[in-house]
Amino acid sequence: MASMVMWSSSTRSRVFGSAMRGEKMAAHDTVRIVAHDEEWAARCAGEAEAIRAVIAPARAFIDHVGSTAIRGLMGKPCIDLLVSLLDWSEAQQVAATLKTAGYVEEESCDNPPRIFL
């Protein structure tokens, strides 16, 4: 489970998000809060590895964030990833590449610039 949000800051550009590739949460869907699952970290690591392979050679950090990243904390069973791009000029290409890999653009905004996938 993962998807992306991109935005730019004065210090460095970032990408983060939550949702399962190719699967959108509808407005009427019920939000489930569940007990922490020890598998979340492994699923995040696998998704991060897959993202890194897809977006290469873009220079990026990929971090597990949100409630699923905190051991013992209940949360929505949806992995949140923060992908920090070192060069915002790569953002559109990274977004296009992630869309090709099955991520769906949810929203974009120009102030500050960001792309939700």
PDB file of C-alpha atoms in Angstrom:
ATOM      1  CA  MET A   1       0.000   0.000   0.000  1.00  0.00           C
ATOM      2  CA  ALA A   2       1.441   3.339  -0.937  1.00  0.00           C
ATOM      3  CA  SER A   3       1.051   6.357  -3.067  1.00  0.00           C
ATOM      4  CA  MET A   4       2.683   9.730  -3.338  1.00  0.00           C
ATOM      5  CA  VAL A   5       2.264  13.373  -2.599  1.00  0.00           C
ATOM      6  CA  MET A   6       4.818  15.779  -4.037  1.00  0.00           C
ATOM      7  CA  TRP A   7       5.429  19.317  -2.962  1.00  0.00           C
ATOM      8  CA  SER A   8       8.258  21.791  -3.096  1.00  0.00           C
ATOM      9  CA  SER A   9       9.746  23.744  -0.207  1.00  0.00           C
ATOM     10  CA  SER A  10      12.473  26.352  -0.066  1.00  0.00           C
ATOM     11  CA  THR A  11      14.859  23.859   1.533  1.00  0.00           C
ATOM     12  CA  ARG A  12      14.174  20.726  -0.518  1.00  0.00           C
ATOM     13  CA  SER A  13      11.449  19.107  -2.562  1.00  0.00           C
ATOM     14  CA  ARG A  14       9.392  16.290  -1.122  1.00  0.00           C
ATOM     15  CA  VAL A  15       7.057  13.519  -2.128  1.00  0.00           C
ATOM     16  CA  PHE A  16       4.827  11.611   0.301  1.00  0.00           C
ATOM     17  CA  GLY A  17       1.485   9.872   0.430  1.00  0.00           C
ATOM     18  CA  SER A  18      -0.896   7.051   1.244  1.00  0.00           C
ATOM     19  CA  ALA A  19      -3.156   4.679  -0.721  1.00  0.00           C
ATOM     20  CA  MET A  20      -2.797   1.395  -2.492  1.00  0.00           C
ATOM     21  CA  ARG A  21      -1.434   1.499  -6.037  1.00  0.00           C
ATOM     22  CA  GLY A  22      -4.326   1.485  -8.474  1.00  0.00           C
ATOM     23  CA  GLU A  23      -6.909   1.648  -5.696  1.00  0.00           C
ATOM     24  CA  LYS A  24      -8.646   4.826  -4.550  1.00  0.00           C
ATOM     25  CA  MET A  25     -10.562   5.360  -1.321  1.00  0.00           C
ATOM     26  CA  ALA A  26     -14.046   6.655  -2.091  1.00  0.00           C
ATOM     27  CA  ALA A  27     -15.520   9.515  -0.057  1.00  0.00           C
ATOM     28  CA  HIS A  28     -18.145   7.175   1.400  1.00  0.00           C
ATOM     29  CA  ASP A  29     -15.686   4.445   2.433  1.00  0.00           C
ATOM     30  CA  THR A  30     -15.498   3.648   6.130  1.00  0.00           C
ATOM     31  CA  VAL A  31     -12.158   4.433   7.732  1.00  0.00           C
ATOM     32  CA  ARG A  32     -10.854   1.472   9.723  1.00  0.00           C
ATOM     33  CA  ILE A  33      -8.449   1.915  12.628  1.00  0.00           C
ATOM     34  CA  VAL A  34      -6.703  -1.342  13.460  1.00  0.00           C
ATOM     35  CA  ALA A  35      -4.083  -2.650  15.878  1.00  0.00           C
ATOM     36  CA  HIS A  36      -0.476  -2.197  14.807  1.00  0.00           C
ATOM     37  CA  ASP A  37       0.684  -4.905  12.403  1.00  0.00           C
ATOM     38  CA  GLU A  38       4.351  -5.907  12.580  1.00  0.00           C
ATOM     39  CA  GLU A  39       4.194  -6.596   8.815  1.00  0.00           C
ATOM     40  CA  TRP A  40       3.691  -2.899   8.020  1.00  0.00           C
ATOM     41  CA  ALA A  41       7.427  -2.162   8.236  1.00  0.00           C
ATOM     42  CA  ALA A  42       8.279  -5.009   5.847  1.00  0.00           C
ATOM     43  CA  ARG A  43       5.546  -3.978   3.401  1.00  0.00           C
ATOM     44  CA  CYS A  44       6.829  -0.416   3.517  1.00  0.00           C
ATOM     45  CA  ALA A  45      10.403  -1.551   2.882  1.00  0.00           C
ATOM     46  CA  GLY A  46       9.266  -3.596  -0.110  1.00  0.00           C
ATOM     47  CA  GLU A  47       7.245  -0.720  -1.559  1.00  0.00           C
ATOM     48  CA  ALA A  48      10.110   1.728  -0.971  1.00  0.00           C
ATOM     49  CA  GLU A  49      12.502  -0.613  -2.772  1.00  0.00           C
ATOM     50  CA  ALA A  50      10.092  -0.899  -5.701  1.00  0.00           C
ATOM     51  CA  ILE A  51       9.671   2.885  -5.869  1.00  0.00           C
ATOM     52  CA  ARG A  52      13.423   3.457  -5.722  1.00  0.00           C
ATOM     53  CA  ALA A  53      13.903   1.052  -8.647  1.00  0.00           C
ATOM     54  CA  VAL A  54      11.169   2.747 -10.693  1.00  0.00           C
ATOM     55  CA  ILE A  55      12.291   6.356 -10.129  1.00  0.00           C
ATOM     56  CA  ALA A  56      16.035   5.758 -10.588  1.00  0.00           C
ATOM     57  CA  PRO A  57      18.200   7.663 -11.338  1.00  0.00           C
ATOM     58  CA  ALA A  58      16.310  10.420  -9.432  1.00  0.00           C
ATOM     59  CA  ARG A  59      18.079  11.149  -6.160  1.00  0.00           C
ATOM     60  CA  ALA A  60      15.599  10.640  -3.333  1.00  0.00           C
ATOM     61  CA  PHE A  61      15.144   9.619   0.279  1.00  0.00           C
ATOM     62  CA  ILE A  62      12.178   7.312   0.993  1.00  0.00           C
ATOM     63  CA  ASP A  63      10.842   7.232   4.568  1.00  0.00           C
ATOM     64  CA  HIS A  64       7.995   5.380   6.285  1.00  0.00           C
ATOM     65  CA  VAL A  65       5.792   8.020   7.962  1.00  0.00           C
ATOM     66  CA  GLY A  66       2.362   8.197   9.571  1.00  0.00           C
ATOM     67  CA  SER A  67       0.689   5.951  12.120  1.00  0.00           C
ATOM     68  CA  THR A  68       1.845   2.696  10.508  1.00  0.00           C
ATOM     69  CA  ALA A  69       5.453   3.780  11.076  1.00  0.00           C
ATOM     70  CA  ILE A  70       5.020   3.972  14.864  1.00  0.00           C
ATOM     71  CA  ARG A  71       5.331   0.587  16.525  1.00  0.00           C
ATOM     72  CA  GLY A  72       2.390  -0.191  18.793  1.00  0.00           C
ATOM     73  CA  LEU A  73       0.217   2.680  17.538  1.00  0.00           C
ATOM     74  CA  MET A  74      -3.182   1.855  16.073  1.00  0.00           C
ATOM     75  CA  GLY A  75      -3.816   3.289  12.621  1.00  0.00           C
ATOM     76  CA  LYS A  76      -5.423   2.992   9.220  1.00  0.00           C
ATOM     77  CA  PRO A  77      -4.017  -0.055   7.396  1.00  0.00           C
ATOM     78  CA  CYS A  78      -2.482   2.173   4.737  1.00  0.00           C
ATOM     79  CA  ILE A  79       1.283   2.637   4.400  1.00  0.00           C
ATOM     80  CA  ASP A  80       2.404   6.284   4.159  1.00  0.00           C
ATOM     81  CA  LEU A  81       5.676   7.041   2.399  1.00  0.00           C
ATOM     82  CA  LEU A  82       7.649  10.277   2.235  1.00  0.00           C
ATOM     83  CA  VAL A  83       9.889  10.466  -0.804  1.00  0.00           C
ATOM     84  CA  SER A  84      12.165  13.506  -0.634  1.00  0.00           C
ATOM     85  CA  LEU A  85      13.548  14.571  -3.990  1.00  0.00           C
ATOM     86  CA  LEU A  86      16.879  16.365  -3.969  1.00  0.00           C
ATOM     87  CA  ASP A  87      16.005  18.155  -7.213  1.00  0.00           C
ATOM     88  CA  TRP A  88      12.438  19.461  -7.659  1.00  0.00           C
ATOM     89  CA  SER A  89      13.022  19.774 -11.406  1.00  0.00           C
ATOM     90  CA  GLU A  90      12.746  15.952 -11.486  1.00  0.00           C
ATOM     91  CA  ALA A  91       9.262  15.981  -9.900  1.00  0.00           C
ATOM     92  CA  GLN A  92       7.201  15.857 -13.104  1.00  0.00           C
ATOM     93  CA  GLN A  93       9.308  13.024 -14.532  1.00  0.00           C
ATOM     94  CA  VAL A  94       9.128  11.100 -11.237  1.00  0.00           C
ATOM     95  CA  ALA A  95       5.335  11.587 -11.144  1.00  0.00           C
ATOM     96  CA  ALA A  96       4.987  10.387 -14.745  1.00  0.00           C
ATOM     97  CA  THR A  97       7.138   7.352 -13.988  1.00  0.00           C
ATOM     98  CA  LEU A  98       5.089   6.507 -10.888  1.00  0.00           C
ATOM     99  CA  LYS A  99       1.846   6.804 -12.873  1.00  0.00           C
ATOM    100  CA  THR A 100       3.268   4.326 -15.381  1.00  0.00           C
ATOM    101  CA  ALA A 101       4.020   2.031 -12.414  1.00  0.00           C
ATOM    102  CA  GLY A 102       0.359   2.067 -11.351  1.00  0.00           C
ATOM    103  CA  TYR A 103       0.043   5.089  -9.070  1.00  0.00           C
ATOM    104  CA  VAL A 104      -2.963   7.335  -9.684  1.00  0.00           C
ATOM    105  CA  GLU A 105      -2.819  11.135  -9.553  1.00  0.00           C
ATOM    106  CA  GLU A 106      -5.316  12.273  -6.951  1.00  0.00           C
ATOM    107  CA  GLU A 107      -4.691  16.004  -6.977  1.00  0.00           C
ATOM    108  CA  SER A 108      -2.145  18.650  -7.830  1.00  0.00           C
ATOM    109  CA  CYS A 109      -1.635  22.165  -6.536  1.00  0.00           C
ATOM    110  CA  ASP A 110       0.648  25.001  -7.569  1.00  0.00           C
ATOM    111  CA  ASN A 111       0.853  26.905  -4.272  1.00  0.00           C
ATOM    112  CA  PRO A 112       2.985  25.356  -2.923  1.00  0.00           C
ATOM    113  CA  PRO A 113       3.618  23.059  -5.887  1.00  0.00           C
ATOM    114  CA  ARG A 114       2.700  19.445  -5.121  1.00  0.00           C
ATOM    115  CA  ILE A 115       1.293  16.346  -6.784  1.00  0.00           C
ATOM    116  CA  PHE A 116      -0.790  13.722  -4.946  1.00  0.00           C
ATOM    117  CA  LEU A 117      -0.512  10.178  -6.336  1.00  0.00           C
TER     118      LEU A 117
END
